[in-house]
Coordinates of C-alpha atoms in Angstrom, one line a residue:
Chain A
M142 CA 32.0 -4.0 -18.2
S143 CA 35.0 -5.9 -16.6
A144 CA 34.2 -9.2 -15.0
E145 CA 34.4 -9.0 -11.2
V146 CA 36.0 -11.9 -9.4
P147 CA 34.2 -12.4 -6.1
E148 CA 36.6 -12.0 -3.2
A149 CA 36.6 -14.9 -0.7
A150 CA 34.9 -13.6 2.4
S151 CA 37.0 -13.6 5.6
A152 CA 35.7 -15.4 8.7
E153 CA 34.6 -12.1 10.2
E154 CA 32.8 -11.1 7.1
Q155 CA 30.9 -14.3 6.9
K156 CA 27.8 -13.2 8.6
E157 CA 25.3 -15.9 9.3
H158 CA 22.4 -14.0 7.9
S159 CA 19.7 -16.2 9.3
L160 CA 17.1 -13.6 8.3
L161 CA 18.1 -13.8 4.7
L162 CA 18.1 -17.6 4.3
W163 CA 15.2 -17.3 1.9
F164 CA 14.9 -19.1 -1.4
V165 CA 12.5 -21.0 -3.5
Q166 CA 14.7 -23.2 -5.7
P167 CA 18.3 -24.1 -5.0
L168 CA 20.5 -22.7 -7.6
I169 CA 23.8 -24.4 -8.2
L170 CA 26.1 -22.8 -10.8
S171 CA 29.5 -24.0 -11.7
N172 CA 32.4 -21.6 -11.4
L173 CA 32.9 -21.5 -15.1
E174 CA 29.2 -20.6 -15.7
E175 CA 29.4 -17.8 -13.1
M176 CA 32.4 -16.2 -14.8
E177 CA 30.6 -16.3 -18.2
D178 CA 27.3 -15.0 -16.9
K179 CA 28.9 -12.2 -15.0
V180 CA 30.0 -10.6 -18.3
T181 CA 26.6 -11.0 -20.0
S182 CA 24.0 -10.3 -17.3
P183 CA 24.1 -7.7 -14.5
E184 CA 21.6 -9.8 -12.6
K185 CA 23.9 -12.8 -12.5
A186 CA 26.8 -10.5 -11.5
E187 CA 24.7 -9.3 -8.6
E188 CA 23.9 -12.9 -7.7
A189 CA 27.5 -13.8 -7.6
K190 CA 28.2 -10.9 -5.4
L191 CA 25.5 -12.0 -3.0
K192 CA 26.7 -15.6 -2.9
A193 CA 30.2 -14.3 -2.2
R194 CA 29.0 -12.4 0.9
Y195 CA 26.6 -15.0 2.1
P196 CA 27.8 -18.5 1.0
H197 CA 25.1 -20.3 3.1
L198 CA 22.3 -18.5 1.3
G199 CA 20.0 -20.8 -0.5
Q200 CA 21.3 -24.0 1.1
K201 CA 18.7 -24.4 3.9
P202 CA 16.3 -27.1 2.9
G203 CA 12.6 -27.3 3.4
G204 CA 10.0 -24.9 2.0
S205 CA 10.4 -21.2 1.6
D206 CA 11.7 -19.5 4.6
F207 CA 11.1 -16.2 2.9
L208 CA 7.4 -16.8 2.6
R209 CA 7.0 -18.2 6.1
K210 CA 8.8 -15.2 7.6
R211 CA 6.5 -12.9 5.7
L212 CA 3.5 -14.7 7.2
Q213 CA 4.8 -14.3 10.7
K214 CA 5.3 -10.6 10.7
G215 CA 4.5 -9.1 14.0
Q216 CA 5.1 -12.2 16.1
K217 CA 6.3 -11.6 19.6
Y218 CA 7.0 -14.4 21.9
F219 CA 5.4 -14.4 25.4
D220 CA 5.2 -17.5 27.4
S221 CA 2.8 -17.0 30.3
G222 CA 4.3 -20.1 32.1
D223 CA 7.8 -18.6 32.0
Y224 CA 6.5 -15.3 33.1
N225 CA 4.6 -16.6 36.1
M226 CA 7.5 -18.8 37.2
A227 CA 9.8 -15.9 37.0
K228 CA 7.4 -13.8 39.0
A229 CA 7.2 -16.6 41.7
K230 CA 11.0 -16.8 41.9
M231 CA 11.2 -13.0 42.2
K232 CA 8.8 -13.0 45.1
N233 CA 11.6 -14.4 47.3
K234 CA 14.1 -11.9 46.3
Q235 CA 13.9 -8.1 46.0
L236 CA 12.8 -7.0 42.6
P237 CA 15.7 -5.1 41.0
T238 CA 14.8 -1.5 40.4
A239 CA 14.2 -0.6 36.8
T240 CA 17.3 0.8 35.2
P241 CA 16.8 4.3 34.0
D242 CA 18.0 3.4 30.5
K243 CA 15.6 0.9 29.0
T244 CA 17.7 -1.5 27.0
E245 CA 16.1 -4.0 24.8
V246 CA 14.7 -7.1 26.5
T247 CA 16.6 -10.1 25.2
G248 CA 18.0 -13.4 26.2
D249 CA 17.1 -15.1 29.5
H250 CA 15.4 -12.0 30.9
I251 CA 11.7 -12.6 31.3
P252 CA 9.9 -9.5 30.1
T253 CA 7.7 -7.8 32.6
P254 CA 4.9 -5.4 31.6
Q255 CA 7.2 -2.6 32.7
D256 CA 9.8 -3.6 30.2
L257 CA 7.7 -3.8 27.1
P258 CA 7.3 -0.5 25.2
Q259 CA 3.7 0.7 25.4
R260 CA 1.8 0.6 22.2
K261 CA -0.6 3.5 22.4
P262 CA -2.8 4.7 19.7
S263 CA -1.9 8.0 18.0
L264 CA -3.5 10.7 20.1
V265 CA -2.0 13.3 17.9
A266 CA -3.9 14.3 14.8
S267 CA -2.3 13.7 11.5
K268 CA 0.0 16.4 10.3
L269 CA -1.7 16.3 6.9
A270 CA -4.7 17.8 8.6
G271 CA -2.8 20.6 10.2
Chain B
M269 CA -14.6 15.5 -20.4
I270 CA -12.6 17.0 -23.2
P271 CA -11.6 14.4 -25.8
G272 CA -7.9 13.7 -25.6
L273 CA -7.7 15.0 -22.0
G274 CA -5.7 12.4 -20.1
A275 CA -3.4 11.6 -22.9
L276 CA 0.2 12.2 -22.2
T277 CA 1.0 14.1 -25.4
Q278 CA 4.0 16.4 -25.6
D279 CA 1.7 19.2 -24.7
T280 CA 0.9 17.8 -21.2
L281 CA 2.8 19.7 -18.6
W282 CA 2.4 18.8 -15.0
C283 CA 2.5 21.5 -12.4
F284 CA 2.7 21.6 -8.7
S285 CA -0.6 22.3 -7.0
Q286 CA -0.5 21.5 -3.3
L287 CA 1.7 20.0 -0.6
K288 CA 0.3 18.5 2.5
G289 CA 2.3 17.5 5.6
T290 CA 5.1 19.0 7.6
V291 CA 8.6 20.1 6.5
E292 CA 10.3 19.1 9.7
I293 CA 12.9 16.3 9.5
G294 CA 11.7 14.7 12.7
A295 CA 8.5 13.4 11.3
T296 CA 7.3 10.4 13.2
E297 CA 6.8 7.0 11.7
A298 CA 3.1 7.3 12.3
D299 CA 3.0 10.1 9.7
I300 CA 4.1 7.8 6.9
I301 CA 1.3 7.7 4.4
S302 CA 0.3 4.2 3.6
T303 CA -2.5 4.6 1.1
V304 CA -4.1 7.3 -1.1
E305 CA -7.4 7.0 -2.9
F306 CA -9.8 9.4 -4.8
N307 CA -13.5 8.7 -4.6
H308 CA -15.5 7.9 -7.7
T309 CA -16.2 11.5 -8.6
G310 CA -12.8 12.8 -7.6
E311 CA -14.4 15.2 -5.2
L312 CA -12.8 13.6 -2.2
L313 CA -9.2 12.3 -1.7
A314 CA -8.5 10.0 1.3
T315 CA -5.1 9.1 2.8
G316 CA -4.3 6.6 5.5
D317 CA -1.1 6.5 7.5
K318 CA 0.9 4.2 9.6
G319 CA -0.6 5.7 12.8
G320 CA -4.0 4.3 11.8
R321 CA -5.4 7.8 10.9
V322 CA -7.5 8.7 7.9
V323 CA -7.5 12.2 6.4
I324 CA -10.1 13.2 3.8
F325 CA -9.6 16.2 1.6
Q326 CA -12.4 17.8 -0.4
R327 CA -12.1 19.7 -3.6
E328 CA -13.3 23.2 -3.3
Q329 CA -15.9 24.5 -5.7
E330 CA -14.2 26.2 -8.6
S331 CA -14.9 29.9 -8.6
K332 CA -15.6 31.7 -11.8
N333 CA -13.2 34.4 -10.8
Q334 CA -10.2 32.2 -10.7
V335 CA -10.3 30.4 -14.0
H336 CA -6.6 29.5 -13.9
R337 CA -6.7 27.9 -10.5
R338 CA -8.6 24.6 -10.5
G339 CA -10.2 23.5 -7.3
E340 CA -7.8 22.8 -4.5
Y341 CA -8.2 20.1 -2.0
N342 CA -8.8 21.1 1.6
V343 CA -9.1 19.0 4.8
Y344 CA -12.7 17.8 5.1
S345 CA -12.5 15.2 7.8
T346 CA -9.9 13.3 9.8
F347 CA -10.3 10.4 12.2
Q348 CA -8.6 7.6 13.9
S349 CA -9.6 4.5 12.0
H350 CA -7.6 1.8 13.6
E351 CA -5.7 1.4 16.8
P352 CA -2.8 -0.8 17.7
E353 CA -3.8 -4.2 19.2
F354 CA -2.1 -7.2 20.6
D355 CA -3.4 -10.7 20.0
Y356 CA -2.5 -12.4 23.2
L357 CA -3.5 -15.8 22.0
K358 CA -1.0 -15.8 19.1
S359 CA 1.5 -13.3 20.6
L360 CA 1.0 -11.1 17.6
E361 CA 1.2 -7.4 17.5
I362 CA -1.4 -6.0 15.2
E363 CA -0.3 -2.8 13.5
E364 CA -2.7 0.1 13.2
K365 CA -1.3 1.0 9.8
I366 CA -4.0 1.5 7.2
N367 CA -3.2 -0.8 4.3
K368 CA -5.9 0.2 2.0
I369 CA -8.9 2.6 1.6
R370 CA -11.6 2.0 -0.9
W371 CA -14.6 4.3 -1.4
L372 CA -18.1 3.1 -2.0
P373 CA -20.0 4.9 -4.8
Q374 CA -22.1 7.6 -3.4
Q375 CA -25.8 6.7 -3.0
N376 CA -27.0 9.5 -0.7
A377 CA -25.7 12.6 1.0
A378 CA -23.2 10.7 3.1
Y379 CA -19.9 9.3 2.0
F380 CA -18.8 5.7 2.8
L381 CA -15.4 4.2 2.7
L382 CA -13.7 1.0 3.7
S383 CA -10.4 1.1 5.5
T384 CA -8.4 -1.8 6.6
N385 CA -5.3 -2.7 8.6
D386 CA -3.7 -6.2 8.8
K387 CA -6.7 -7.8 10.4
T388 CA -9.8 -5.7 10.5
V389 CA -11.9 -4.0 7.9
K390 CA -14.1 -1.1 8.9
L391 CA -16.9 0.7 7.1
W392 CA -16.9 4.4 7.9
K393 CA -19.7 6.9 7.2
V394 CA -18.7 10.5 6.7
S395 CA -21.6 12.9 6.9
E396 CA -22.3 16.5 7.2
R397 CA -24.3 18.3 9.7
D398 CA -25.2 21.9 8.9
K399 CA -28.5 22.3 10.8
R400 CA -29.5 21.6 14.3
P401 CA -32.8 21.5 16.0
E402 CA -33.5 24.4 18.4
G403 CA -36.4 25.0 20.7
Y404 CA -36.8 21.8 22.6
N405 CA -39.5 21.8 25.2
L406 CA -37.9 19.6 27.8
K407 CA -34.3 20.7 27.4
D408 CA -32.8 24.2 27.4
E409 CA -30.3 25.4 24.8
E410 CA -27.4 23.9 26.7
G411 CA -29.1 20.6 26.9
R412 CA -29.9 20.7 30.6
L413 CA -33.3 19.3 31.5
R414 CA -35.9 21.8 32.3
D415 CA -38.2 21.4 35.3
P416 CA -41.5 20.3 33.7
A417 CA -43.4 22.4 36.3
T418 CA -42.0 25.5 34.7
I419 CA -43.2 24.7 31.2
T420 CA -46.3 26.6 30.4
T421 CA -46.4 26.6 26.6
L422 CA -45.5 24.1 23.9
R423 CA -43.4 24.9 20.9
V424 CA -42.3 23.0 17.9
P425 CA -38.5 22.7 17.6
V426 CA -37.2 24.2 14.4
L427 CA -34.0 23.4 12.4
R428 CA -31.6 26.2 12.3
P429 CA -28.4 26.5 10.3
M430 CA -25.2 25.9 12.2
D431 CA -21.5 25.8 11.3
L432 CA -20.7 22.8 9.1
M433 CA -19.7 19.8 11.0
V434 CA -18.3 16.7 9.4
E435 CA -18.5 13.6 11.4
A436 CA -17.1 10.2 10.7
T437 CA -18.7 7.2 12.4
P438 CA -17.7 3.5 12.1
R439 CA -20.8 1.8 10.8
R440 CA -19.5 -1.7 10.5
V441 CA -16.5 -3.6 11.8
F442 CA -15.6 -6.7 9.9
A443 CA -13.2 -8.6 12.2
N444 CA -11.7 -12.0 13.0
A445 CA -11.9 -13.3 9.5
H446 CA -8.2 -13.3 8.5
T447 CA -5.4 -15.3 10.0
Y448 CA -2.8 -13.7 7.8
H449 CA -2.2 -10.1 6.9
I450 CA -4.8 -8.3 4.7
N451 CA -3.2 -6.8 1.6
S452 CA -6.3 -5.8 -0.4
I453 CA -9.9 -4.9 -0.3
S454 CA -12.1 -4.3 -3.3
V455 CA -15.7 -3.2 -3.5
N456 CA -17.9 -5.2 -5.9
S457 CA -19.8 -3.5 -8.7
D458 CA -23.0 -4.8 -7.2
Y459 CA -22.4 -2.4 -4.3
E460 CA -23.6 -5.1 -1.9
T461 CA -20.5 -7.1 -1.4
Y462 CA -16.8 -6.6 -1.2
M463 CA -13.7 -8.8 -0.8
S464 CA -10.7 -8.8 1.5
A465 CA -7.6 -10.7 0.7
D466 CA -4.7 -11.8 2.9
D467 CA -1.6 -13.8 2.0
L468 CA -3.4 -17.1 1.6
R469 CA -7.1 -16.5 1.6
I470 CA -9.8 -14.2 0.1
N471 CA -13.1 -13.6 1.8
L472 CA -16.3 -12.2 0.4
W473 CA -18.4 -10.0 2.6
N474 CA -21.9 -8.5 2.5
F475 CA -21.8 -4.9 3.8
E476 CA -24.7 -5.6 6.1
I477 CA -23.3 -8.7 7.8
T478 CA -20.2 -8.5 10.0
N479 CA -20.2 -11.8 11.8
Q480 CA -19.9 -14.0 8.7
S481 CA -17.9 -14.0 5.5
F482 CA -17.6 -16.5 2.6
N483 CA -14.2 -17.8 1.9
I484 CA -13.8 -17.8 -1.9
V485 CA -10.1 -18.5 -2.4
D486 CA -7.9 -20.6 -0.1
I487 CA -4.3 -21.4 -1.3
K488 CA -3.0 -22.6 2.1
P489 CA -1.3 -25.9 1.6
A490 CA -2.0 -28.8 3.9
N491 CA 1.6 -28.8 4.9
M492 CA 3.1 -25.3 5.3
E493 CA 6.5 -26.7 4.4
E494 CA 5.1 -26.9 0.8
L495 CA 4.2 -23.2 0.7
T496 CA 5.5 -21.7 -2.5
E497 CA 3.5 -18.7 -3.2
V498 CA 1.3 -16.1 -1.5
I499 CA -1.5 -13.8 -2.7
T500 CA -0.2 -10.3 -3.1
A501 CA -3.2 -8.3 -4.4
A502 CA -6.8 -8.8 -5.5
E503 CA -9.5 -6.8 -7.2
F504 CA -13.0 -7.1 -8.5
H505 CA -13.8 -6.5 -12.1
P506 CA -15.3 -3.0 -12.5
H507 CA -18.5 -4.1 -14.2
H508 CA -18.9 -7.9 -13.9
C509 CA -19.8 -8.6 -10.3
N510 CA -18.9 -12.3 -10.7
T511 CA -15.3 -11.8 -11.8
F512 CA -12.2 -10.9 -9.8
V513 CA -8.4 -11.3 -10.2
Y514 CA -5.6 -12.0 -7.7
S515 CA -1.9 -11.8 -8.2
S516 CA 0.8 -13.9 -6.6
S517 CA 4.4 -13.6 -5.3
K518 CA 5.4 -15.8 -8.3
G519 CA 4.4 -13.2 -10.8
T520 CA 1.2 -14.8 -12.0
I521 CA -2.4 -13.6 -12.1
R522 CA -5.5 -15.7 -11.7
L523 CA -8.9 -14.6 -12.9
C524 CA -11.8 -16.3 -11.1
D525 CA -15.5 -16.5 -11.8
M526 CA -17.7 -16.9 -8.7
R527 CA -20.5 -18.5 -10.8
A528 CA -18.2 -21.5 -11.4
S529 CA -18.1 -22.7 -7.9
A530 CA -18.4 -21.5 -4.3
L531 CA -14.7 -21.9 -3.7
C532 CA -12.7 -20.4 -6.5
D533 CA -9.5 -22.3 -6.0
R534 CA -9.6 -23.4 -9.6
H535 CA -9.0 -20.3 -11.7
T536 CA -10.9 -19.5 -14.9
K537 CA -7.8 -17.8 -16.5
F538 CA -4.2 -18.0 -15.6
F539 CA -1.9 -15.2 -16.7
E540 CA 1.8 -15.9 -16.8
E541 CA 4.6 -14.7 -18.9
P542 CA 7.0 -17.4 -19.9
E543 CA 10.4 -17.0 -18.5
D544 CA 13.7 -17.6 -20.3
P545 CA 15.3 -20.3 -18.0
S546 CA 18.8 -19.1 -19.0
N547 CA 18.1 -15.7 -17.5
R548 CA 17.0 -17.1 -14.2
S549 CA 18.9 -15.9 -11.1
F550 CA 18.5 -15.9 -7.4
F551 CA 16.6 -12.7 -7.7
S552 CA 14.2 -13.8 -10.5
E553 CA 11.4 -14.8 -8.3
I554 CA 11.7 -12.0 -5.9
I555 CA 11.6 -9.3 -8.5
S556 CA 8.8 -11.0 -10.4
S557 CA 6.5 -10.9 -7.3
I558 CA 3.5 -8.7 -8.2
S559 CA 3.0 -5.9 -5.7
D560 CA -0.2 -4.4 -7.3
V561 CA -2.9 -5.4 -9.8
K562 CA -5.5 -3.0 -11.2
F563 CA -8.3 -3.4 -13.7
S564 CA -8.5 -0.7 -16.4
H565 CA -11.6 1.4 -16.1
S566 CA -12.9 -0.3 -19.3
G567 CA -12.5 -3.7 -17.6
R568 CA -10.7 -5.0 -20.7
Y569 CA -7.2 -4.9 -19.3
I570 CA -5.3 -5.5 -16.1
M571 CA -2.1 -3.8 -15.1
T572 CA 0.5 -5.4 -12.8
R573 CA 3.5 -4.0 -11.0
D574 CA 6.5 -6.0 -10.2
Y575 CA 9.8 -4.7 -8.8
L576 CA 11.2 -3.4 -12.1
T577 CA 8.4 -3.2 -14.6
V578 CA 4.7 -2.4 -15.1
K579 CA 2.8 -4.8 -17.4
V580 CA -0.5 -4.5 -19.2
W581 CA -2.4 -7.7 -19.9
D582 CA -5.4 -8.2 -22.2
L583 CA -7.9 -10.3 -20.4
N584 CA -8.3 -12.3 -23.6
M585 CA -4.6 -13.3 -23.7
E586 CA -3.1 -15.3 -20.9
N587 CA 0.3 -16.3 -22.2
R588 CA 2.0 -12.9 -22.1
P589 CA 1.3 -9.2 -21.4
I590 CA 0.5 -7.0 -24.3
E591 CA 2.7 -4.2 -23.0
T592 CA 5.7 -4.1 -20.7
Y593 CA 7.2 -0.8 -19.4
Q594 CA 10.6 -0.5 -17.6
V595 CA 10.3 1.5 -14.5
H596 CA 13.9 1.6 -13.3
D597 CA 15.8 -1.1 -15.1
Y598 CA 19.1 0.4 -14.0
L599 CA 18.4 -1.2 -10.6
R600 CA 19.2 -4.5 -12.1
S601 CA 22.9 -4.0 -11.4
K602 CA 22.1 -3.0 -7.8
L603 CA 20.0 -6.0 -6.8
C604 CA 22.6 -7.3 -4.4
S605 CA 22.6 -4.2 -2.2
L606 CA 18.8 -3.8 -2.7
Y607 CA 18.4 -7.3 -1.3
E608 CA 20.6 -6.5 1.7
N609 CA 18.7 -3.3 2.6
D610 CA 15.4 -5.0 2.0
C611 CA 14.4 -2.5 -0.7
I612 CA 13.9 -5.4 -3.1
F613 CA 10.8 -6.2 -1.2
D614 CA 9.2 -2.7 -1.5
K615 CA 5.6 -2.9 -2.8
F616 CA 5.0 -0.3 -5.4
E617 CA 1.4 0.4 -6.6
C618 CA 0.3 1.4 -10.1
V619 CA -2.7 3.4 -11.4
W620 CA -4.6 4.1 -14.6
N621 CA -5.7 7.5 -15.7
G622 CA -9.4 8.1 -16.3
S623 CA -9.3 7.1 -20.0
D624 CA -6.9 4.2 -19.5
S625 CA -4.4 5.9 -21.9
V626 CA -1.7 6.7 -19.3
I627 CA -0.4 4.6 -16.4
M628 CA 1.6 5.8 -13.5
T629 CA 3.8 4.2 -10.8
G630 CA 6.4 5.3 -8.3
S631 CA 10.1 4.7 -7.9
Y632 CA 13.0 5.8 -5.6
N633 CA 14.4 9.3 -4.9
N634 CA 10.9 10.5 -4.9
F635 CA 10.6 9.9 -8.6
F636 CA 7.5 8.7 -10.2
R637 CA 6.9 7.6 -13.8
M638 CA 4.1 7.9 -16.3
F639 CA 3.8 5.9 -19.5
D640 CA 1.5 6.9 -22.4
R641 CA 0.2 3.7 -23.9
N642 CA -0.7 5.3 -27.2
T643 CA 2.3 7.4 -28.0
K644 CA 4.7 5.1 -26.1
R645 CA 6.3 8.2 -24.5
D646 CA 7.3 8.1 -20.9
V647 CA 8.3 10.7 -18.4
T648 CA 10.0 10.7 -15.0
L649 CA 9.0 13.4 -12.5
E650 CA 10.0 14.2 -9.0
A651 CA 8.0 15.1 -5.9
S652 CA 10.3 17.5 -4.1
R653 CA 10.0 20.5 -2.0
E654 CA 12.3 22.5 -4.3
N655 CA 9.7 22.3 -7.1
S656 CA 6.9 23.3 -4.8
K657 CA 6.1 26.8 -6.0
P658 CA 2.4 27.3 -7.0
R659 CA 1.9 26.2 -10.6
A660 CA 5.6 25.5 -11.0
I661 CA 6.0 23.2 -14.0
L662 CA 7.7 19.9 -13.2
K663 CA 10.8 19.3 -15.1
P664 CA 11.4 15.8 -16.4
R665 CA 14.1 13.9 -14.6
K666 CA 16.6 11.5 -16.0
V667 CA 18.8 8.9 -14.3
C668 CA 22.2 8.4 -15.9
V669 CA 23.2 4.8 -16.1
G670 CA 26.9 5.0 -16.9
G671 CA 29.5 7.0 -18.6
K672 CA 29.2 10.7 -18.7
R673 CA 26.6 12.3 -16.6
R674 CA 24.9 15.4 -18.0
K675 CA 24.3 18.4 -15.7
D676 CA 20.7 17.7 -15.0
E677 CA 20.9 14.0 -14.7
I678 CA 21.4 12.0 -11.5
S679 CA 23.5 8.9 -11.3
V680 CA 22.2 5.6 -10.0
D681 CA 24.6 5.7 -7.0
S682 CA 23.2 9.0 -5.9
L683 CA 19.6 7.9 -5.7
D684 CA 18.1 8.1 -2.3
F685 CA 16.4 4.7 -1.6
S686 CA 14.8 5.9 1.5
K687 CA 12.6 8.3 -0.5
K688 CA 10.3 5.8 -2.1
I689 CA 7.0 6.6 -3.8
L690 CA 4.8 3.5 -3.2
H691 CA 1.3 5.1 -3.3
T692 CA -0.2 7.3 -6.0
A693 CA -3.7 8.1 -7.2
W694 CA -5.2 9.6 -10.3
H695 CA -8.4 11.6 -10.4
P696 CA -11.1 9.5 -12.2
S697 CA -11.7 12.0 -15.0
E698 CA -9.2 14.8 -14.8
N699 CA -5.4 15.2 -14.9
I700 CA -5.0 15.6 -11.2
I701 CA -2.7 13.2 -9.4
A702 CA -1.9 12.6 -5.7
V703 CA 1.6 11.4 -4.9
A704 CA 2.5 10.2 -1.4
A705 CA 6.2 10.8 -0.6
T706 CA 6.8 9.3 2.9
N707 CA 4.9 11.7 5.1
N708 CA 4.0 14.3 2.5
L709 CA 1.2 14.4 0.1
Y710 CA 1.8 16.1 -3.2
I711 CA -1.0 17.1 -5.6
F712 CA -0.1 17.9 -9.2
Q713 CA -2.4 19.1 -12.0
D714 CA -1.8 19.5 -15.6
K715 CA -1.2 23.0 -16.8
V716 CA -4.3 24.9 -17.7
N717 CA -3.6 26.8 -20.9

C-alpha cells in the first residue's frame, strides 16, 4: 500500500464542521510519525485523511462535545418571550401571507405555529401488517 | 430439541422463509423497523418501527400434511404503541420510535410485552377474545337498551363463539423517569421488576407501580463538562435477579449486584480489554463504543458488539474477552468516510442462538454474519429480494478486500451503506431467525432435510 500524502485543503474546502468537533483526548502526532503510521495502519491513514479535511477537529477544549451532542438529540429552541414579542410587533403591521412553498424556518424569523411542521402520529397501519 | 440443532455445522443451510413489508421504493421513514424480538417460546415475533407501531406475528400450528414447511408467521396483532410528543418545558421533540420491545414470560392466556421510546415505557397486554355473551336482558343484540316494561321473562346470558379478536391494551405507562434517552429495557428473572436505562441513569421498576422507580445507577458527573462516557446498553442476568450488566461508550462493561448497595455506582466486576496505546487513533474510542450487550442463555457469558467486532466474555474473567470475532474489518480503511456520513455511529445489535453455540450480528449491504463458537466457522448471508423464493437456500457472500475480485464477490467500495442490518432475532430453541432490513422483515429457517 503506497503512503498517501495528505493534500493541503484549500480555503473553500476547509469546512468548519462544527457538528463534528467531537473528541475525547487531544491527539497530537508529529508529521514524521504520521508518515510512518500511514504505511503500517489503515486506521492511522484514515485519521490522517480526516485531519487533512478538518484541521480544527479535536482542538476544541472542554469536555466531550460528541457526548453532549448525543444527549441533546431532539432539542428544538423555542423562546416564548421572543415569540410573544414578535406577535405584538406584528399586530401593528399586516401579517405577511404564508408563502406557498414552506422553506425552513431559520435565522431571525420567529417561528409561528403555522411554520412548524406538524408532528402527527402515524394514522396509517404498518405495512408489515398489510 | 434435537441435540446439535443450533450448531452452525457445514450441514446447516439457511433458507428463505418469509418476507414482510412492501416492495415500493417510496417507503416512509415511519416504516423503518427499529426493534425485533421473539417471545420466550418463539410462538410470537414482535417488531417495532420508527412510527411508534408494534406488529406481532404468530407462528401457525404446524400441520401434519406439510412436513416440509415449518410453521409460518402471520400477523396476530398490530397497534400504535407510542405517539410523537413535544416537551414544551425543555423544547424537546420526543420521537415515537420504538427503541426496544421485551416480552414477559407467559403466565396466563394473555401475552404481555414492554415497549419503549426515548422517554416512556409501556406495558401492553395482548389478549384473545373468541367468545361473547349473548342474551342480555336489558340490552338487545345491537346493544341498545330495552324498555324494561317490555321484558316479561328473564334469561341467562350465554357465551357463544365469535370470530377471533386480538386486542392490545396498554396496562401500565411508566413515564417521567428519564431525563435522557432510553436505550434499553430488561425484564428481571423475578418477573416482578424490570429496568430501564438511559445515557446516564438506570432505573428499577415494579410492574405494578408506575409513579415511582428506584434509581440504581447514576453516572452523571456533577459538572457536565467532565462527561467522558455514557451508558449504551443494559441487561439483567437471566437467572440471578440481583445481577445486571451495563456497557459504555468507552468499550467497557460493568456488572453490578443489587444486594451490595441501593445505588450500584460501584461495580462488582469491570470488564475491559487492554488497549495497545501505539494503535490508538482518533477513531479508537468511537469504534470501541459498545452498541449492544447480551447475556448468554446459560448466564455464564456476555456478548458485546462494537463497531467492527463481536466479543464474548466469560463472567469470571474481567481482563479480556475469551473470543473476538471480526464482523467487517475491511471497514477499517474506510473509517474517514464512515465518520463523515455518520455510519461510524450506527448501533448494531447481536444475538445468541438457543444453545449459545452460534452468535449473529448485522452489517452493511443487507449482510448479516453468523459465528459458530465451537467450530470457529463463520458465514456471511444477505437479506435481499432476489433470494426471496420460497425455501431458496441462501448463498454465502464474500467481500473482496483488494486485488482480484472473484465473480461472486463484492468489493468494499460497492457496499451499500444505507442498507444496514441493525436488528436481528433468533428463535429461542429452533433455527429460525428474523432479520430487519430497513422497512422489511425477513424470516429465514434452516433447511429441513
